Tab-separated table of C-alpha atoms in Angstrom:
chain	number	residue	atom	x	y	z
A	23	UNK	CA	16.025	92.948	-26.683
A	24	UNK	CA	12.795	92.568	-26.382
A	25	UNK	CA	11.392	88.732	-26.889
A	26	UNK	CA	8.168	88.636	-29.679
A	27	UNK	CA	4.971	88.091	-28.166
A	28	UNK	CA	4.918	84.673	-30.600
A	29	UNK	CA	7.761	83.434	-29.043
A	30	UNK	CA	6.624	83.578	-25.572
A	31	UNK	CA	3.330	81.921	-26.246
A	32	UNK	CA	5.116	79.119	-28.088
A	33	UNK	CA	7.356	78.287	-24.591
A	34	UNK	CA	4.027	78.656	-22.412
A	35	UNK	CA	2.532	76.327	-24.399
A	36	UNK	CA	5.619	74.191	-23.979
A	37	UNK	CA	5.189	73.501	-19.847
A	38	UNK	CA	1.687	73.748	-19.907
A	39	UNK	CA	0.425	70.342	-18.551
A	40	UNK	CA	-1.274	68.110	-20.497
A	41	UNK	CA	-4.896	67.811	-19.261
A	42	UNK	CA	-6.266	64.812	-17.606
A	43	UNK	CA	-8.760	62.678	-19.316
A	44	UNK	CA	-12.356	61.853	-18.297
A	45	UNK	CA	-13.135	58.546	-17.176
A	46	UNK	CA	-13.697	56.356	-20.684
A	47	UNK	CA	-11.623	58.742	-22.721
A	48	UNK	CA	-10.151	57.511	-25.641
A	49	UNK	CA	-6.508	58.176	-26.277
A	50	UNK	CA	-5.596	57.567	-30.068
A	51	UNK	CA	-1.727	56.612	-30.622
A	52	UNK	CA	-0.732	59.144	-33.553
A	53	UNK	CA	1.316	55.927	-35.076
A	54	UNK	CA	-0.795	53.251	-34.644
A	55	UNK	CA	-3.952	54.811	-34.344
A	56	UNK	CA	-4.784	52.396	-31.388
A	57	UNK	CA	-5.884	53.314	-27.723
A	58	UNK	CA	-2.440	52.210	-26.769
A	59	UNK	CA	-1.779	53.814	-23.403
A	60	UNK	CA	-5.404	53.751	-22.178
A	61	UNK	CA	-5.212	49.567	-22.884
A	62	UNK	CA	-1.888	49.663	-21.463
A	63	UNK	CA	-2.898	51.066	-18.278
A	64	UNK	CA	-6.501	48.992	-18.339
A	65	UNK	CA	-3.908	45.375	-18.511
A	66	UNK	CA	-1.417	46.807	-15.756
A	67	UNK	CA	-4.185	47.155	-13.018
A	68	UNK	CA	-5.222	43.807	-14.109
A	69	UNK	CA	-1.733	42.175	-13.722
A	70	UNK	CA	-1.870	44.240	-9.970
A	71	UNK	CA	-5.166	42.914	-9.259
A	72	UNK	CA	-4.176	39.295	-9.797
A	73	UNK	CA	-0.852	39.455	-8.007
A	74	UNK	CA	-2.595	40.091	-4.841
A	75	UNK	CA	-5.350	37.694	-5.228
A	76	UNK	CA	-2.792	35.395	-5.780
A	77	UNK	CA	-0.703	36.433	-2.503
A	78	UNK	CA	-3.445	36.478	-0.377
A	79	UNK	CA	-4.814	32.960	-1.603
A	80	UNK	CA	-1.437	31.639	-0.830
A	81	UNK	CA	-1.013	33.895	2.533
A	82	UNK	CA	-4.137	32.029	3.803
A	83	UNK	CA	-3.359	28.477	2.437
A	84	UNK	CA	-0.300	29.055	4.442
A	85	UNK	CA	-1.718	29.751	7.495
A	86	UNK	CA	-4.482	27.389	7.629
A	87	UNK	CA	-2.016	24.515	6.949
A	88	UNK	CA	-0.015	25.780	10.076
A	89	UNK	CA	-3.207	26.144	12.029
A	90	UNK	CA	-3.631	22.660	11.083
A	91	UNK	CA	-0.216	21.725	12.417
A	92	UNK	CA	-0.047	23.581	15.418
A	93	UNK	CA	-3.603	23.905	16.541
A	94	UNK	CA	-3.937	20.051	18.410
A	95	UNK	CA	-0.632	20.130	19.958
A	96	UNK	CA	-1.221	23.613	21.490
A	97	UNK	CA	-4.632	22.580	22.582
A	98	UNK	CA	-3.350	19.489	24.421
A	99	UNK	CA	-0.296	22.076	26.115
A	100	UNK	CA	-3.384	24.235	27.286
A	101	UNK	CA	-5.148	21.191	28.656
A	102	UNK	CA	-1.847	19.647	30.048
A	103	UNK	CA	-0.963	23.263	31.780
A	104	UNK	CA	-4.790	23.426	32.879
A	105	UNK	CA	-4.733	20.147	34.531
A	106	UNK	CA	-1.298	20.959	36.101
A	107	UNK	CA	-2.695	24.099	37.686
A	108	UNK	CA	-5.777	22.278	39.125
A	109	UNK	CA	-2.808	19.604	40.840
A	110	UNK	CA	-0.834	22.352	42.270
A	111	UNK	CA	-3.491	24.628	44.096
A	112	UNK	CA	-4.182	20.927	45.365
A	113	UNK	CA	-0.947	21.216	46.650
A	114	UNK	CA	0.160	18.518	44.057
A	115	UNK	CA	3.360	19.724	42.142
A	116	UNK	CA	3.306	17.524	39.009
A	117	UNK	CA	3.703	18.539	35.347
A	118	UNK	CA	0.427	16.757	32.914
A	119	UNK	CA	2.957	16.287	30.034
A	120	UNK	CA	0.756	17.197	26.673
A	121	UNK	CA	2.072	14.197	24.895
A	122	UNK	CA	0.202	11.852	27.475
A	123	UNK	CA	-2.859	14.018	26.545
A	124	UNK	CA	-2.440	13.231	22.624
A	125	UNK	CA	-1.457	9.182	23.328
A	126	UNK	CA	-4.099	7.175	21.237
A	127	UNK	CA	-4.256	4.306	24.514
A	128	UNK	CA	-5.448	8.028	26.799
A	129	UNK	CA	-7.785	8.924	24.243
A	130	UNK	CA	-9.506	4.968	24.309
A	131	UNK	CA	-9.097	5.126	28.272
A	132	UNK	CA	-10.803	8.683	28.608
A	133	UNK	CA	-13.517	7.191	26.582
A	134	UNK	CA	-14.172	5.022	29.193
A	135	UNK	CA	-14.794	7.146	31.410
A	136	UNK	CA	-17.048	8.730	29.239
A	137	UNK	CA	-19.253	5.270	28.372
A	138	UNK	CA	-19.949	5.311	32.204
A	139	UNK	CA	-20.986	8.920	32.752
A	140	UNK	CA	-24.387	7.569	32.754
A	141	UNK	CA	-25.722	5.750	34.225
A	142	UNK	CA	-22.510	3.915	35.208
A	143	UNK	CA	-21.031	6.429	37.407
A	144	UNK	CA	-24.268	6.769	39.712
A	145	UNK	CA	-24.704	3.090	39.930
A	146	UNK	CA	-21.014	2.886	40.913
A	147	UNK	CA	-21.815	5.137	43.500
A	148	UNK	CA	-24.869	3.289	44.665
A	149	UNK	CA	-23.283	0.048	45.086
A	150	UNK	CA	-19.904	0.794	46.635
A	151	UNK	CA	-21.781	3.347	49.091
A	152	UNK	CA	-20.002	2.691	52.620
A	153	UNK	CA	-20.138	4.366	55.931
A	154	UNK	CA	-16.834	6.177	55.779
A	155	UNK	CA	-15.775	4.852	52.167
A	156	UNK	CA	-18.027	6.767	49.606
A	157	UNK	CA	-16.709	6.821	46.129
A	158	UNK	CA	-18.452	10.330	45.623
A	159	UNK	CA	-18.201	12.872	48.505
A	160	UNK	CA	-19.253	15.653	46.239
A	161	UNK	CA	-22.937	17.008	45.881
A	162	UNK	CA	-23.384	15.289	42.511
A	163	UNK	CA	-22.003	12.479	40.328
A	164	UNK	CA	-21.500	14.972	37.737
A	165	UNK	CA	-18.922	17.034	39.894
A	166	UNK	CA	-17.218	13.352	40.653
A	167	UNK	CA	-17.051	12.394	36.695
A	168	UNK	CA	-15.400	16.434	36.076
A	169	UNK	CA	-12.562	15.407	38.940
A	170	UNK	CA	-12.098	11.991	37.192
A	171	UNK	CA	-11.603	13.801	33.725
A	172	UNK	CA	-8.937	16.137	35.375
A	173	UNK	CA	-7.165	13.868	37.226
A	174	UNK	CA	-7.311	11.084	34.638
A	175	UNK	CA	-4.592	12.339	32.606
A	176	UNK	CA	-2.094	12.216	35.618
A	177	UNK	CA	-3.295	8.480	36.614
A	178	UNK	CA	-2.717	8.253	32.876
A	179	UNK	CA	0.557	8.815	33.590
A	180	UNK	CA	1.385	6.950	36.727
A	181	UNK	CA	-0.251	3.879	35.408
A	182	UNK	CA	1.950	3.818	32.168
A	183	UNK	CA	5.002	4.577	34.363
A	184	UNK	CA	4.548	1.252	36.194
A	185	UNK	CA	4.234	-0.820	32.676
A	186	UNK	CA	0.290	-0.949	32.721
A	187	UNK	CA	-1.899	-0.049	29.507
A	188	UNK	CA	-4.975	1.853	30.590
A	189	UNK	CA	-6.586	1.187	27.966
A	190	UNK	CA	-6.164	-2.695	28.455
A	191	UNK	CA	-6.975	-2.687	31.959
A	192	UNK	CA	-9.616	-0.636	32.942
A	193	UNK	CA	-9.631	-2.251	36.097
A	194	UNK	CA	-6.586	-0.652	37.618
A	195	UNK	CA	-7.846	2.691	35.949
A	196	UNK	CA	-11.116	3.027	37.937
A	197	UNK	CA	-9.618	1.433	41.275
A	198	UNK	CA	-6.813	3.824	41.154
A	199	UNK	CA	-9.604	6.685	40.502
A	200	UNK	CA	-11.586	4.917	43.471
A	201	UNK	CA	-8.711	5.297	45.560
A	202	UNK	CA	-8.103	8.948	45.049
A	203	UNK	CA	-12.259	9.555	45.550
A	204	UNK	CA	-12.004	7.429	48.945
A	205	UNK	CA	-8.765	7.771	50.553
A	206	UNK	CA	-5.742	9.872	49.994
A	207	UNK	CA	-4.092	11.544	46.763
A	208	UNK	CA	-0.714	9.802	47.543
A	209	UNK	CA	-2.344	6.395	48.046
A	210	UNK	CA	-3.814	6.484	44.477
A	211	UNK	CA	-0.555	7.231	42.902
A	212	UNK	CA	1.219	4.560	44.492
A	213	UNK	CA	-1.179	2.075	43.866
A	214	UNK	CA	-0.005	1.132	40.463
A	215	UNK	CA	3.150	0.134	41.529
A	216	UNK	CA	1.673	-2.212	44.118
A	217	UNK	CA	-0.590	-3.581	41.902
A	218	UNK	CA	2.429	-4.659	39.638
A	219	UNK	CA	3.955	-6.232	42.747
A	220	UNK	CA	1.130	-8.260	43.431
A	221	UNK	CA	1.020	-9.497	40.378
A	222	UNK	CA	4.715	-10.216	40.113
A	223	UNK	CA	4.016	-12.676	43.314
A	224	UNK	CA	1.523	-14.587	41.157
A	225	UNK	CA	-1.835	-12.417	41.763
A	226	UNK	CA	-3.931	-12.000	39.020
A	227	UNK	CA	-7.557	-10.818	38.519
A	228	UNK	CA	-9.884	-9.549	41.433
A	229	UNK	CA	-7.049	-10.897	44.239
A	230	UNK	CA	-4.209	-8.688	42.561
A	231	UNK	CA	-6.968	-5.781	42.474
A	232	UNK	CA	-7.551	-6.302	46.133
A	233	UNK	CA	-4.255	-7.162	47.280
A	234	UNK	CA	-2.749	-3.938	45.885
A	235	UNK	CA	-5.070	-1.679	46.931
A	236	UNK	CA	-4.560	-3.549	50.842
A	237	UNK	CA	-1.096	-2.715	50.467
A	238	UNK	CA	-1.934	1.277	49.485
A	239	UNK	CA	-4.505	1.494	52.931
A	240	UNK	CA	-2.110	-0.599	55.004
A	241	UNK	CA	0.861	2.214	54.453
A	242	UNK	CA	-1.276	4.733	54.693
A	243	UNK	CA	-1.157	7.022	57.816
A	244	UNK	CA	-3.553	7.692	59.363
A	245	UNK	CA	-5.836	4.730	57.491
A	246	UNK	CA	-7.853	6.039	54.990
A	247	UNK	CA	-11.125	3.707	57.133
A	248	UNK	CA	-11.927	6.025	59.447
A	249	UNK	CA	-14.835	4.716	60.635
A	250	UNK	CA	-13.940	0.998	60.073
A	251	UNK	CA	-14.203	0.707	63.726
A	252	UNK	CA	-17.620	1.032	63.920
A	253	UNK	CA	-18.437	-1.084	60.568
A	254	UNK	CA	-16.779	-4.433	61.569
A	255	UNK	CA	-18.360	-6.754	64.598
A	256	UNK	CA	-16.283	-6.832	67.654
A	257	UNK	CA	-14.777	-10.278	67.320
A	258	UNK	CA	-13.444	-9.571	63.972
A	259	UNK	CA	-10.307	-8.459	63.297
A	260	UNK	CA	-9.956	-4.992	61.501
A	261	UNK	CA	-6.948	-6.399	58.765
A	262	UNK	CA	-9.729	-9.111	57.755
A	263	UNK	CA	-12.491	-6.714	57.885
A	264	UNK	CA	-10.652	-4.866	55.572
A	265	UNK	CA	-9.728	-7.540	53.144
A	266	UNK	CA	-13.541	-7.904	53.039
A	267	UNK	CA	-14.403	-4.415	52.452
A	268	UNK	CA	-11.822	-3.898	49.709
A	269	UNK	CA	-12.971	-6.976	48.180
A	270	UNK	CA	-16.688	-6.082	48.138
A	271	UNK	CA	-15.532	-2.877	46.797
A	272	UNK	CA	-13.920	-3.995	43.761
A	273	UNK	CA	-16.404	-6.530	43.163
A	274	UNK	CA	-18.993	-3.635	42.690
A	275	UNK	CA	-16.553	-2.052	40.310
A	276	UNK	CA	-16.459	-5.185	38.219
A	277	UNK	CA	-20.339	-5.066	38.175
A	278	UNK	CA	-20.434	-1.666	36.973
A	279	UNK	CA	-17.238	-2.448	34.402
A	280	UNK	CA	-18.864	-5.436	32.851
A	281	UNK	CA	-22.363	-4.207	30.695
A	282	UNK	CA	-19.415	-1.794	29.015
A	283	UNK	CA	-16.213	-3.897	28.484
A	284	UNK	CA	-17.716	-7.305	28.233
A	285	UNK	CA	-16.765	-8.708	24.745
A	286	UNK	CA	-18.416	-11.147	22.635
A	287	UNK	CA	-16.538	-14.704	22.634
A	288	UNK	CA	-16.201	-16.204	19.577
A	289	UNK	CA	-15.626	-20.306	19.156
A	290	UNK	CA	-12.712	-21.454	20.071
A	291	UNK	CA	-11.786	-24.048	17.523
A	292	UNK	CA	-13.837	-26.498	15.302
A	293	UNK	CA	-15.009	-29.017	16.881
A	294	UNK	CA	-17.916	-31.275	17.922
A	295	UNK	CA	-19.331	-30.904	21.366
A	296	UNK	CA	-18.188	-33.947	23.174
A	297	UNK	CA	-19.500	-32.974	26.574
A	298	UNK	CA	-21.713	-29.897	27.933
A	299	UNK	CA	-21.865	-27.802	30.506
A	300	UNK	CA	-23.176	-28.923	34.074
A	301	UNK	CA	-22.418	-29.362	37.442
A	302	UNK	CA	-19.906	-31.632	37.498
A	303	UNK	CA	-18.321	-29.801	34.407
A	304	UNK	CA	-17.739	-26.165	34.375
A	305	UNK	CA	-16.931	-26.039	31.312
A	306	UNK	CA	-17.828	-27.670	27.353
A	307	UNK	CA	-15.860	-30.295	25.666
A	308	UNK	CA	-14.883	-29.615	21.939
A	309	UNK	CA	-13.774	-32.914	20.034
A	310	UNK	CA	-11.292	-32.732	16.832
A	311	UNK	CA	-8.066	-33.888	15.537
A	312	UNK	CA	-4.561	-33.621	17.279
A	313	UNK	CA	-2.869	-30.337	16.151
A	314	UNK	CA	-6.660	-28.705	15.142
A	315	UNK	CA	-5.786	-24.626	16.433
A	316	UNK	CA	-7.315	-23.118	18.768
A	317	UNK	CA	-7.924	-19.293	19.189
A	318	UNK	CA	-8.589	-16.803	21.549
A	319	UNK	CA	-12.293	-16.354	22.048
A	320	UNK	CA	-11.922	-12.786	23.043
A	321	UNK	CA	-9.024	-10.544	23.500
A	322	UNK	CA	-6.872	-10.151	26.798
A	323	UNK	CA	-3.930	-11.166	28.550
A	324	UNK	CA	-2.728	-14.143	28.848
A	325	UNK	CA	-2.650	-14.574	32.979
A	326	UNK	CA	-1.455	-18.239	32.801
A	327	UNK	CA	0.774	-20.575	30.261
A	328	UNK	CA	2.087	-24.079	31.275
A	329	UNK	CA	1.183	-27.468	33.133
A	330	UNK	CA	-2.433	-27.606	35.466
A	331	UNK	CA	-2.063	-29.682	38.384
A	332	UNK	CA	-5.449	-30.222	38.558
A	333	UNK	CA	-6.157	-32.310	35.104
A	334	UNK	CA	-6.238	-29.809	32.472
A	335	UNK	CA	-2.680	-30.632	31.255
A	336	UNK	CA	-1.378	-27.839	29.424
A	337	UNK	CA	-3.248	-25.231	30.229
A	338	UNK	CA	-4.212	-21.353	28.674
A	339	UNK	CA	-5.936	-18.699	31.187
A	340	UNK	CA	-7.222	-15.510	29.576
A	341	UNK	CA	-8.165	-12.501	31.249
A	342	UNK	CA	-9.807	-9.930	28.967
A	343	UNK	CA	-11.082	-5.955	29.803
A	344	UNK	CA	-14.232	-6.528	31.836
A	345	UNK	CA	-12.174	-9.006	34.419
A	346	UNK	CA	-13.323	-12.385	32.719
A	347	UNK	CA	-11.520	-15.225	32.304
A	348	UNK	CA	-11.779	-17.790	29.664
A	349	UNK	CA	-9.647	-21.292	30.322
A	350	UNK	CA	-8.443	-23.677	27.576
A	351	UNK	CA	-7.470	-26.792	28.868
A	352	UNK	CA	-5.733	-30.351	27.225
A	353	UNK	CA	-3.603	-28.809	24.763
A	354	UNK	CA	-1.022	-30.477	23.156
A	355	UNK	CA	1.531	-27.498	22.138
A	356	UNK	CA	0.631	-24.043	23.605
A	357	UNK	CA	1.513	-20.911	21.398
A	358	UNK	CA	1.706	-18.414	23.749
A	359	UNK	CA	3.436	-16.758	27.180
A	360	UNK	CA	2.037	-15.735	30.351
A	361	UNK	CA	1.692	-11.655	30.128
A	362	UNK	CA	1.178	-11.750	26.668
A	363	UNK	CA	-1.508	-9.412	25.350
A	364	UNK	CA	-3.959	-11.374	22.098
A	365	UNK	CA	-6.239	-10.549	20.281
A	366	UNK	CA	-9.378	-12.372	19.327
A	367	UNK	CA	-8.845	-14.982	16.756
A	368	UNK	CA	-4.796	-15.110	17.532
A	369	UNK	CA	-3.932	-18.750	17.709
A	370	UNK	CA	-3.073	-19.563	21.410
A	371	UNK	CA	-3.040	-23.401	21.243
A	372	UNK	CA	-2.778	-26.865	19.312
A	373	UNK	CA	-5.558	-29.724	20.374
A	374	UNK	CA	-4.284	-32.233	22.372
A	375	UNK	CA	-5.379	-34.677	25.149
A	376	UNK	CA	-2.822	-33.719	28.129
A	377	UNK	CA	-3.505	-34.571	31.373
A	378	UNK	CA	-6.752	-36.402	32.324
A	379	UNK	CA	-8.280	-36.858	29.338
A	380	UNK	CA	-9.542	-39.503	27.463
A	381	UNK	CA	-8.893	-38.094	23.582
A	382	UNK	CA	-8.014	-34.821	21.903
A	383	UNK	CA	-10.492	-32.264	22.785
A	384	UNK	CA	-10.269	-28.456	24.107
A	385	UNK	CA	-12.220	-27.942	27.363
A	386	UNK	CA	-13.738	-24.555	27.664
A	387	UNK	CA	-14.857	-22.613	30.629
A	388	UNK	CA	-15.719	-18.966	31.044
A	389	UNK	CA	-15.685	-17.765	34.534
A	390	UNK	CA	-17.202	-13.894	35.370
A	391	UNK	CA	-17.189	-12.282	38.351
A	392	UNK	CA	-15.776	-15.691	39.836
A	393	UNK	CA	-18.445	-17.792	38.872
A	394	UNK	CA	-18.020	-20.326	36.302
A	395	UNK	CA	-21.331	-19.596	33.092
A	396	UNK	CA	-22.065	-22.112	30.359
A	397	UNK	CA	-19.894	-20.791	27.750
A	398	UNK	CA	-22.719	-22.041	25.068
A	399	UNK	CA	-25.168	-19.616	25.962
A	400	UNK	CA	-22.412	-16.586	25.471
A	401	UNK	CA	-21.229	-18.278	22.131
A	402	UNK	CA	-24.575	-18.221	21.027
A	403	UNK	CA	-24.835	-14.761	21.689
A	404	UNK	CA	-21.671	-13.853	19.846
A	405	UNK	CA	-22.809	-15.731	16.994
A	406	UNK	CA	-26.028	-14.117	16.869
């Protein structure tokens, strides 16, 4: 039976797809009479839209805060394997551990270094210029100050190992850098431990400088001097010649130390000045009350605590960063240990009139680069 033609149309018309709108069409609901599935779709893109905007935002808050965790510490593991790299085609097989590289006391020690880049290095150079001993045997003090860097973080290292602050004692930190510039690469790592053993036998200052840094040369083999032959007169012997030269030698590093690291005293207690500085009196006379405190002047370690034989009853010795060394003398009750680190203003002391004295005053020297300077003309300085 044959289907009607009306009938056939009717189920064309049935699967025949609906056709697609223009861009801006308008879609009226036959209910509502509203645009309903053309505002529909319009809100869903939106809702898309915003989803990912919000992903993304987060995404990259995300990674930025891990850059900003992980970024320094993989720096200092590049630098650490960096420097380690340098050591071994040296034929030096140490690991630069990254954490030394991130210590706050490395980053105030490498800053050191820095200060004197210029024109500290060069005039380090100049004055500890020896036949046989130079501090610099590359082309230019720029090439010397780029070893330094690299090899600072593994005297870092060594330094700390032996119980010494860098950052607090410069001193060792360039002499153990002068050793590696002027004799051998094992002699400058063992040098901090011998500079804690002279100092454990009662050396402080230049003499524990000097004496551990005779003790490196001495075990040496062959002697870092080469030419010391040639340097010292006939009729002296070559283990004083080389006290001398060592001596000289660290003296010049002190020079170049001090215009950096030399602090600004501050005045020791209250007091009126009782007695001044001249050349029967290295030192000034402060005059106050039994028990008035007295402070540091500058910050340091404390090198000696207890009873001078010599008529400064109980006695404080300070040595602070450049290698100065400010005395306190007459004290009544002293507040502090030797090997103790203060800081400037701690209270060290209590006034007193120990030992030769004729009434409760402090007496106060200042001694730099071994020679005793009226502390009033520093003091004034500080003050102004």
């Amino acid at each position: 039976m044959r289907k009607s033609h009306h009938s056939s149309s009717r189920a064309k018309s049935r699967v025949r797809k609906k056709p697609s709108l223009p861009p801006g069409a308008i879609v009226v609901s036959p209910h509502s009479g509203y645009p309903v599935r053309l505002r529909r779709r319009k809100i869903r893109r939106k809702h898309t839209f915003r989803k990912r905007l919000r992903s993304l935002l987060f995404l990259l808050i995300v990674l930025w805060f891990i850059s900003a965790i992980v970024a320094k510490p993989v720096g200092y593991f590049l630098r650490a394997v960096q420097y380690s790299l340098i050591g071994w085609v040296q034929t030096e097989y140490l690991w630069i551990k990254p954490q030394t590289l991130a210590d706050e006391k490395f980053q105030a020690t490498r800053d050191l270094i820095d200060n004197l880049e210029s024109p500290g290095i060069q005039a380090l150079i100049a004055a500890s210029r020896h036949d046989g001993q130079m501090w610099c045997t590359r082309e230019s003090p720029q090439q010397c100050v780029q070893d330094l860097k690299r090899r600072l973080s593994l005297i870092y290292q060594d330094l700390s190992r032996a119980g010494i602050n860098p950052a607090r004692d410069p001193q060792a930190v360039l002499n153990t850098l002068d050793l590696y510039q002027s004799g051998s690469r094992g002699g400058s790592r063992r040098f901090p431990q011998e500079y804690i053993a002279t100092k454990e036998q009662g050396k402080n200052g230049l003499e524990a400088l000097v004496r551990g840094r005779l003790r490196v040369l001495n075990n040496d083999s062959p002697l870092d001097t080469p030419s010391l032959s040639q340097e010292c007169p006939p009729q002296q012997r070559k283990s004083d010649c080389l006290i001398i030269q060592q001596r000289d030698r660290v003296r010049a590093i002190q020079a170049i130390l001090q215009p950096y690291l030399q602090p600004k005293f501050i005045q020791p207690t209250e007091g009126e000045l009782s007695q001044g500085f001249h050349l029967y009196h290295e030192g000034i006379d402060l005059a106050n009350k039994i028990g008035t405190p007295i402070i540091a002047a500058g910050e340091g370690e404390v090198i000696f605590s207890g009873w001078d034989e010599w008529g400064l009853g109980k006695l404080v010795k300070i040595r602070h960063k450049d290698g100065s060394t400010t005395v306190y003398g007459h004290n009544r009750e002293i507040l502090v240990q030797t090997g103790e680190w203060v800081n400037q203003g701690q209270e060290i002391a209590k006034m007193g009139s120990s030992g030769n004295s004729t009434g409760p005053h402090l007496h106060f020297e200042i001694h730099i680069q071994g020679k005793v300077i009226d502390p009033e003309t520093l003091l004034k300085d500080a003050d102004n």
